[in-house]
Amino acid sequence: MMRCSLLERQTRKAKFYKFINSQSICDLFLKFQRKSEKGKENSRTGNNPTCDCLFQGDLTFCKNLRVLYLYDNQINQIQNLDFASNITHLYLQNNRISSIENLSLLKKLEKLYLGGNYITVVEGLDKVGELRELHIESQHLPLGEKLLFDPVSLNSLAKSLSVLNISNNNIDELEELAVLENLSYLKAVDNRLKHMKDLEAVLKKWTKLRRIDLTGNPICQKPKYKDRIIIQSLTLESLDGKEIHEMERRFLMNWKASRAARKKSNERMTDEHAAYVEFSDSETPYLTVPFHPGHSVKETTDFLDLAHKQKFERKPLPRIRERRSQMKTQVEEESEVATELFEF
């Protein structure tokens, strides 16, 4: 193959930049050539000349640029994107980015793709007010660490973010994401979520949630996992990739209401029985024989006989107390078993 002369390469480069600098360009995909051994060494040491050339003003005339594809390169840092103020979609997956920064001028940015990078904290998004989708799955995190979220950035995204992908990031709780009031789709596959009550608390605040995917989390193995989520989130249409039918939700809601009524009835009966046992278990007072000087000996004897008779007719107190204790223990055990199997 014949090598191009320096002049030919410069001519081709000039034509290329003349093309991409056209203001009619809306979508642009850039893929860097494979590095030489020297380039790879520079990448390992932090010097990345191949990536730097992208952000040195070569695209400053692309005023109408809307979609920019920069995935599968070796970009170390997000920088020099100020010219792209009209960008709505930015694809930066599978690079070497460790920090979300320099996006404050991208006021129209709607979708940001950062999966497969080295980001440890979701931050730097407090000035990106229109962001609707954030994809930050599968970060290369240090051993034993999880992806963290900056509260300032989360509060800034609370009213705009509707799609969030945080899969495979060692996340063990979702409480801090509860501020995302407009969230409609959460993908949190292959994380470490395991507490059902924490999830239910967050679902109460996500009133616009339509889809959620928690496949691969320990929480999926909990008893009645699917039923509890369906009942808790009345707007949910899809769980772990499977559609939720309204008839299924209605059946579960009716079953829950019936069970709650049955539980309340059992509690009332238990209280009434306990009150009855307590009343019957109370000690019968000894009959006090009033003494009046005018009473005859026969009348006094009658009073004593009646008191003696009532004393021996009483039920033995220890036996009654033992029976009441056994019944109370049995009721508590049945209640605990029912709670473990059917609690929502």
Short mmCIF file of C-alpha atoms in Angstrom, two decimals:
data_model
loop_
_atom_site.label_atom_id
_atom_site.label_comp_id
_atom_site.label_asym_id
_atom_site.label_seq_id
_atom_site.Cartn_x
_atom_site.Cartn_y
_atom_site.Cartn_z
CA MET A 1 0.00 0.00 0.00
CA MET A 2 1.37 3.39 -0.95
CA ARG A 3 1.85 5.87 1.86
CA CYS A 4 0.35 9.29 1.52
CA SER A 5 2.73 12.19 1.41
CA LEU A 6 2.67 14.82 4.11
CA LEU A 7 0.98 17.25 1.75
CA GLU A 8 -1.78 14.77 0.92
CA ARG A 9 -2.42 14.04 4.58
CA GLN A 10 -2.64 17.73 5.35
CA THR A 11 -5.01 18.25 2.44
CA ARG A 12 -7.28 15.43 3.62
CA LYS A 13 -7.22 16.78 7.15
CA ALA A 14 -8.17 20.24 5.92
CA LYS A 15 -11.08 18.84 3.92
CA PHE A 16 -12.22 16.84 6.92
CA TYR A 17 -12.27 19.83 9.24
CA LYS A 18 -13.94 21.94 6.57
CA PHE A 19 -16.66 19.29 6.49
CA ILE A 20 -17.18 18.95 10.22
CA ASN A 21 -17.04 22.71 10.73
CA SER A 22 -20.12 23.06 8.57
CA GLN A 23 -22.95 24.52 10.65
CA SER A 24 -25.35 21.97 9.16
CA ILE A 25 -23.78 19.08 11.11
CA CYS A 26 -26.14 17.85 13.86
CA ASP A 27 -24.82 14.34 14.61
CA LEU A 28 -21.11 13.56 14.83
CA PHE A 29 -19.35 10.28 15.56
CA LEU A 30 -15.60 10.35 16.24
CA LYS A 31 -13.47 7.26 16.69
CA PHE A 32 -9.76 7.59 17.37
CA GLN A 33 -7.26 5.36 15.64
CA ARG A 34 -5.53 2.64 17.60
CA LYS A 35 -2.55 3.99 19.45
CA SER A 36 1.03 3.08 18.77
CA GLU A 37 3.07 1.53 21.57
CA LYS A 38 4.30 4.98 22.45
CA GLY A 39 0.73 6.27 22.55
CA LYS A 40 -0.32 3.44 24.84
CA GLU A 41 2.52 4.27 27.19
CA ASN A 42 1.43 7.91 27.24
CA SER A 43 -2.10 6.80 28.09
CA ARG A 44 -0.87 4.77 31.05
CA THR A 45 1.12 7.70 32.37
CA GLY A 46 -1.76 10.13 32.01
CA ASN A 47 -0.63 11.82 28.78
CA ASN A 48 -3.12 11.19 26.02
CA PRO A 49 -2.29 13.16 22.88
CA THR A 50 -4.83 11.28 20.77
CA CYS A 51 -7.69 12.41 22.96
CA ASP A 52 -6.40 15.91 23.53
CA CYS A 53 -6.57 16.75 19.84
CA LEU A 54 -10.35 16.34 19.96
CA PHE A 55 -10.83 19.17 22.42
CA GLN A 56 -8.60 21.85 20.99
CA GLY A 57 -11.10 23.90 19.05
CA ASP A 58 -11.39 21.71 15.94
CA LEU A 59 -15.18 21.57 16.35
CA THR A 60 -15.82 25.13 17.46
CA PHE A 61 -17.81 25.98 14.35
CA CYS A 62 -20.33 23.14 14.80
CA LYS A 63 -22.92 25.43 16.33
CA ASN A 64 -25.84 23.18 15.46
CA LEU A 65 -24.29 20.01 16.85
CA ARG A 66 -26.95 18.06 18.75
CA VAL A 67 -25.57 14.53 19.18
CA LEU A 68 -21.90 13.75 19.83
CA TYR A 69 -20.60 10.16 19.94
CA LEU A 70 -17.27 9.75 21.73
CA TYR A 71 -17.58 6.27 23.20
CA ASP A 72 -14.92 3.54 23.08
CA ASN A 73 -12.00 5.94 23.05
CA GLN A 74 -9.46 6.60 25.77
CA ILE A 75 -10.64 10.00 26.89
CA ASN A 76 -9.34 10.89 30.35
CA GLN A 77 -11.20 14.12 30.98
CA ILE A 78 -14.31 15.94 29.83
CA GLN A 79 -13.17 19.35 28.65
CA ASN A 80 -13.43 22.04 25.96
CA LEU A 81 -17.05 21.32 25.10
CA ASP A 82 -18.10 24.94 25.58
CA PHE A 83 -18.66 25.35 21.85
CA ALA A 84 -21.36 22.65 21.89
CA SER A 85 -23.98 24.61 23.78
CA ASN A 86 -26.76 23.04 21.73
CA ILE A 87 -25.82 19.40 22.42
CA THR A 88 -28.72 17.27 23.66
CA HIS A 89 -27.11 13.78 23.57
CA LEU A 90 -23.55 13.07 24.70
CA TYR A 91 -22.10 9.54 24.49
CA LEU A 92 -18.92 8.96 26.51
CA GLN A 93 -19.12 5.27 27.41
CA ASN A 94 -16.06 3.04 27.85
CA ASN A 95 -13.43 5.73 28.27
CA ARG A 96 -11.10 6.59 31.16
CA ILE A 97 -13.14 9.38 32.68
CA SER A 98 -12.91 9.56 36.49
CA SER A 99 -14.86 12.76 37.15
CA ILE A 100 -17.99 14.42 35.79
CA GLU A 101 -16.99 18.00 35.08
CA ASN A 102 -17.08 20.92 32.63
CA LEU A 103 -20.70 20.37 31.63
CA SER A 104 -22.13 23.56 33.09
CA LEU A 105 -22.49 25.28 29.69
CA LEU A 106 -24.43 22.41 28.13
CA LYS A 107 -27.77 23.87 29.13
CA LYS A 108 -29.73 21.78 26.62
CA LEU A 109 -28.18 18.44 27.49
CA GLU A 110 -30.92 15.82 27.88
CA LYS A 111 -29.15 12.45 27.73
CA LEU A 112 -25.73 11.67 29.19
CA TYR A 113 -24.08 8.26 28.72
CA LEU A 114 -21.09 7.55 30.99
CA GLY A 115 -21.18 3.77 31.45
CA GLY A 116 -17.96 1.81 31.71
CA ASN A 117 -15.75 4.62 33.03
CA TYR A 118 -13.90 5.14 36.33
CA ILE A 119 -16.33 7.48 38.09
CA THR A 120 -16.75 6.97 41.85
CA VAL A 121 -19.04 9.92 42.67
CA VAL A 122 -21.97 11.26 40.66
CA GLU A 123 -21.36 14.98 40.88
CA GLY A 124 -20.88 18.06 38.71
CA LEU A 125 -24.45 17.97 37.41
CA ASP A 126 -25.88 20.80 39.49
CA LYS A 127 -25.77 23.21 36.51
CA VAL A 128 -27.25 20.78 33.97
CA GLY A 129 -30.86 21.60 34.63
CA GLU A 130 -32.57 19.84 31.71
CA LEU A 131 -30.99 16.38 32.01
CA ARG A 132 -33.65 13.70 31.53
CA GLU A 133 -31.53 10.54 31.26
CA LEU A 134 -28.37 9.55 33.10
CA HIS A 135 -26.66 6.26 32.24
CA ILE A 136 -23.75 5.58 34.59
CA GLU A 137 -23.72 1.79 34.81
CA SER A 138 -20.74 -0.55 35.31
CA GLN A 139 -18.12 1.84 36.64
CA HIS A 140 -14.64 0.48 37.35
CA LEU A 141 -14.77 1.04 41.10
CA PRO A 142 -12.05 0.29 43.66
CA LEU A 143 -12.45 -3.07 45.37
CA GLY A 144 -15.17 -3.00 48.03
CA GLU A 145 -16.48 0.48 47.17
CA LYS A 146 -19.83 1.54 45.75
CA LEU A 147 -20.97 4.39 43.53
CA LEU A 148 -21.78 7.50 45.54
CA PHE A 149 -24.15 10.39 44.81
CA ASP A 150 -23.60 14.07 45.53
CA PRO A 151 -26.74 15.50 47.22
CA VAL A 152 -26.34 18.84 45.45
CA SER A 153 -26.42 17.20 42.03
CA LEU A 154 -29.36 14.99 43.00
CA ASN A 155 -31.39 17.96 44.19
CA SER A 156 -30.66 19.77 40.92
CA LEU A 157 -31.92 16.78 38.94
CA ALA A 158 -34.96 16.17 41.15
CA LYS A 159 -37.53 17.68 38.78
CA SER A 160 -36.00 16.78 35.42
CA LEU A 161 -34.43 13.30 35.61
CA SER A 162 -36.80 10.56 34.46
CA VAL A 163 -34.43 7.71 33.48
CA LEU A 164 -31.54 6.47 35.64
CA ASN A 165 -29.29 3.49 34.96
CA ILE A 166 -27.02 2.60 37.91
CA SER A 167 -26.55 -1.12 37.24
CA ASN A 168 -23.52 -3.05 38.47
CA ASN A 169 -22.16 -0.41 40.87
CA ASN A 170 -22.26 -2.25 44.25
CA ILE A 171 -25.16 -0.07 45.43
CA ASP A 172 -26.85 -1.37 48.61
CA GLU A 173 -29.54 1.28 49.22
CA LEU A 174 -31.68 3.73 47.26
CA GLU A 175 -32.75 6.11 50.02
CA GLU A 176 -30.74 9.08 48.74
CA LEU A 177 -32.41 8.78 45.32
CA ALA A 178 -35.86 9.41 46.78
CA VAL A 179 -35.56 13.12 45.85
CA LEU A 180 -35.92 12.23 42.15
CA GLU A 181 -39.64 12.94 42.11
CA ASN A 182 -40.07 12.59 38.33
CA LEU A 183 -38.26 9.28 37.98
CA SER A 184 -40.15 6.97 35.62
CA TYR A 185 -37.56 4.26 34.90
CA LEU A 186 -34.89 2.92 37.23
CA LYS A 187 -32.44 0.24 36.14
CA ALA A 188 -30.40 -1.06 39.08
CA VAL A 189 -29.45 -4.54 37.89
CA ASP A 190 -26.68 -6.55 39.62
CA ASN A 191 -26.24 -4.43 42.72
CA ARG A 192 -26.47 -5.32 46.45
CA LEU A 193 -29.99 -4.25 47.36
CA LYS A 194 -31.39 -6.53 50.06
CA HIS A 195 -33.72 -4.60 52.43
CA MET A 196 -37.37 -4.74 51.44
CA LYS A 197 -38.56 -2.06 53.86
CA ASP A 198 -36.02 0.46 52.51
CA LEU A 199 -37.21 -0.18 48.97
CA GLU A 200 -40.86 0.21 49.96
CA ALA A 201 -40.09 3.56 51.61
CA VAL A 202 -38.53 4.87 48.39
CA LEU A 203 -41.33 3.53 46.20
CA LYS A 204 -43.81 5.61 48.18
CA LYS A 205 -42.01 8.78 47.03
CA TRP A 206 -41.60 7.77 43.37
CA THR A 207 -45.17 8.54 42.39
CA LYS A 208 -44.41 8.59 38.64
CA LEU A 209 -42.40 5.38 38.42
CA ARG A 210 -43.43 3.19 35.48
CA ARG A 211 -40.58 0.70 35.13
CA ILE A 212 -38.02 -0.75 37.54
CA ASP A 213 -35.47 -3.50 36.98
CA LEU A 214 -33.74 -4.99 40.03
CA THR A 215 -32.67 -8.29 38.50
CA GLY A 216 -29.60 -9.81 40.14
CA ASN A 217 -30.05 -8.19 43.56
CA PRO A 218 -30.41 -10.25 46.80
CA ILE A 219 -33.77 -8.57 47.41
CA CYS A 220 -35.26 -10.56 44.51
CA GLN A 221 -35.04 -13.70 46.69
CA LYS A 222 -37.22 -12.26 49.46
CA PRO A 223 -40.64 -13.91 50.05
CA LYS A 224 -43.46 -12.17 48.19
CA TYR A 225 -40.93 -9.76 46.62
CA LYS A 226 -42.94 -9.15 43.46
CA ASP A 227 -46.31 -8.92 45.22
CA ARG A 228 -45.08 -6.39 47.76
CA ILE A 229 -43.63 -4.09 45.09
CA ILE A 230 -46.76 -4.26 42.94
CA ILE A 231 -48.93 -3.28 45.90
CA GLN A 232 -46.58 -0.54 47.08
CA SER A 233 -46.18 1.19 43.69
CA LEU A 234 -49.58 1.72 42.11
CA THR A 235 -48.11 3.40 38.99
CA LEU A 236 -45.66 0.61 38.16
CA GLU A 237 -46.21 -1.04 34.77
CA SER A 238 -43.14 -3.25 34.47
CA LEU A 239 -41.05 -5.10 37.07
CA ASP A 240 -37.76 -6.80 36.14
CA GLY A 241 -38.69 -6.76 32.47
CA LYS A 242 -42.15 -8.29 32.97
CA GLU A 243 -45.39 -6.43 32.45
CA ILE A 244 -47.69 -5.93 35.41
CA HIS A 245 -51.36 -6.51 34.62
CA GLU A 246 -54.00 -4.39 36.32
CA MET A 247 -56.05 -7.47 37.16
CA GLU A 248 -53.07 -8.88 39.05
CA ARG A 249 -52.69 -5.69 41.06
CA ARG A 250 -56.42 -5.56 41.83
CA PHE A 251 -56.38 -9.13 43.09
CA LEU A 252 -53.40 -8.43 45.37
CA MET A 253 -55.00 -5.24 46.70
CA ASN A 254 -58.24 -7.06 47.53
CA TRP A 255 -56.33 -9.89 49.16
CA LYS A 256 -54.34 -7.45 51.27
CA ALA A 257 -57.51 -5.62 52.37
CA SER A 258 -59.17 -8.92 53.28
CA ARG A 259 -56.14 -10.04 55.26
CA ALA A 260 -55.97 -6.70 57.10
CA ALA A 261 -59.64 -6.99 58.08
CA ARG A 262 -59.12 -10.57 59.25
CA LYS A 263 -56.11 -9.55 61.30
CA LYS A 264 -58.02 -6.72 62.91
CA SER A 265 -60.88 -9.08 63.78
CA ASN A 266 -58.48 -11.58 65.34
CA GLU A 267 -56.88 -8.86 67.43
CA ARG A 268 -60.27 -7.72 68.69
CA MET A 269 -61.25 -11.28 69.63
CA THR A 270 -57.93 -11.78 71.39
CA ASP A 271 -58.43 -8.60 73.43
CA GLU A 272 -61.96 -9.61 74.39
CA HIS A 273 -60.82 -13.08 75.42
CA ALA A 274 -57.97 -11.65 77.49
CA ALA A 275 -60.39 -9.29 79.24
CA TYR A 276 -62.75 -12.18 80.03
CA VAL A 277 -59.98 -14.38 81.39
CA GLU A 278 -58.67 -11.52 83.51
CA PHE A 279 -62.13 -10.93 84.94
CA SER A 280 -62.76 -14.63 85.71
CA ASP A 281 -59.24 -14.97 87.14
CA SER A 282 -59.72 -12.23 89.67
CA GLU A 283 -59.85 -13.50 93.24
CA THR A 284 -63.31 -13.84 94.80
CA PRO A 285 -63.25 -11.75 97.92
CA TYR A 286 -63.99 -13.42 101.18
CA LEU A 287 -67.42 -12.60 102.46
CA THR A 288 -67.18 -10.22 105.35
CA VAL A 289 -69.58 -11.09 108.11
CA PRO A 290 -71.04 -7.94 109.52
CA PHE A 291 -71.46 -8.05 113.28
CA HIS A 292 -74.32 -6.40 115.00
CA PRO A 293 -75.14 -6.94 118.58
CA GLY A 294 -78.73 -7.74 117.67
CA HIS A 295 -77.82 -10.70 115.40
CA SER A 296 -78.54 -14.13 116.68
CA VAL A 297 -76.01 -16.97 116.74
CA LYS A 298 -77.93 -18.79 113.97
CA GLU A 299 -77.73 -15.80 111.60
CA THR A 300 -73.97 -15.54 112.18
CA THR A 301 -73.55 -19.25 111.48
CA ASP A 302 -75.46 -18.90 108.17
CA PHE A 303 -73.09 -16.14 107.03
CA LEU A 304 -70.05 -18.27 107.88
CA ASP A 305 -71.44 -21.30 106.03
CA LEU A 306 -72.06 -19.18 102.90
CA ALA A 307 -68.53 -17.74 102.98
CA HIS A 308 -67.03 -21.21 103.47
CA LYS A 309 -69.08 -22.58 100.57
CA GLN A 310 -68.05 -19.77 98.16
CA LYS A 311 -64.40 -20.22 99.09
CA PHE A 312 -64.30 -23.86 97.99
CA GLU A 313 -66.45 -23.30 94.87
CA ARG A 314 -63.85 -20.93 93.31
CA LYS A 315 -61.79 -22.25 90.37
CA PRO A 316 -58.17 -22.96 91.22
CA LEU A 317 -56.26 -19.80 90.32
CA PRO A 318 -52.94 -21.40 89.17
CA ARG A 319 -54.74 -23.58 86.61
CA ILE A 320 -56.58 -20.60 85.12
CA ARG A 321 -53.39 -18.54 84.92
CA GLU A 322 -51.57 -21.42 83.21
CA ARG A 323 -54.36 -21.83 80.65
CA ARG A 324 -54.42 -18.11 79.87
CA SER A 325 -50.63 -18.09 79.37
CA GLN A 326 -50.82 -21.06 76.97
CA MET A 327 -53.56 -19.44 74.89
CA LYS A 328 -51.68 -16.14 74.71
CA THR A 329 -48.49 -17.88 73.58
CA GLN A 330 -50.40 -19.80 70.90
CA VAL A 331 -51.98 -16.62 69.52
CA GLU A 332 -48.62 -14.85 69.39
CA GLU A 333 -46.95 -17.75 67.56
CA GLU A 334 -49.72 -17.90 64.96
CA SER A 335 -49.46 -14.15 64.45
CA GLU A 336 -45.68 -14.30 63.93
CA VAL A 337 -45.97 -17.11 61.37
CA ALA A 338 -48.64 -15.22 59.43
CA THR A 339 -46.53 -12.07 59.48
CA GLU A 340 -43.47 -13.82 58.06
CA LEU A 341 -45.45 -15.44 55.23
CA PHE A 342 -47.81 -12.69 54.20
CA GLU A 343 -46.52 -9.39 55.56
CA PHE A 344 -46.60 -6.47 53.07
#
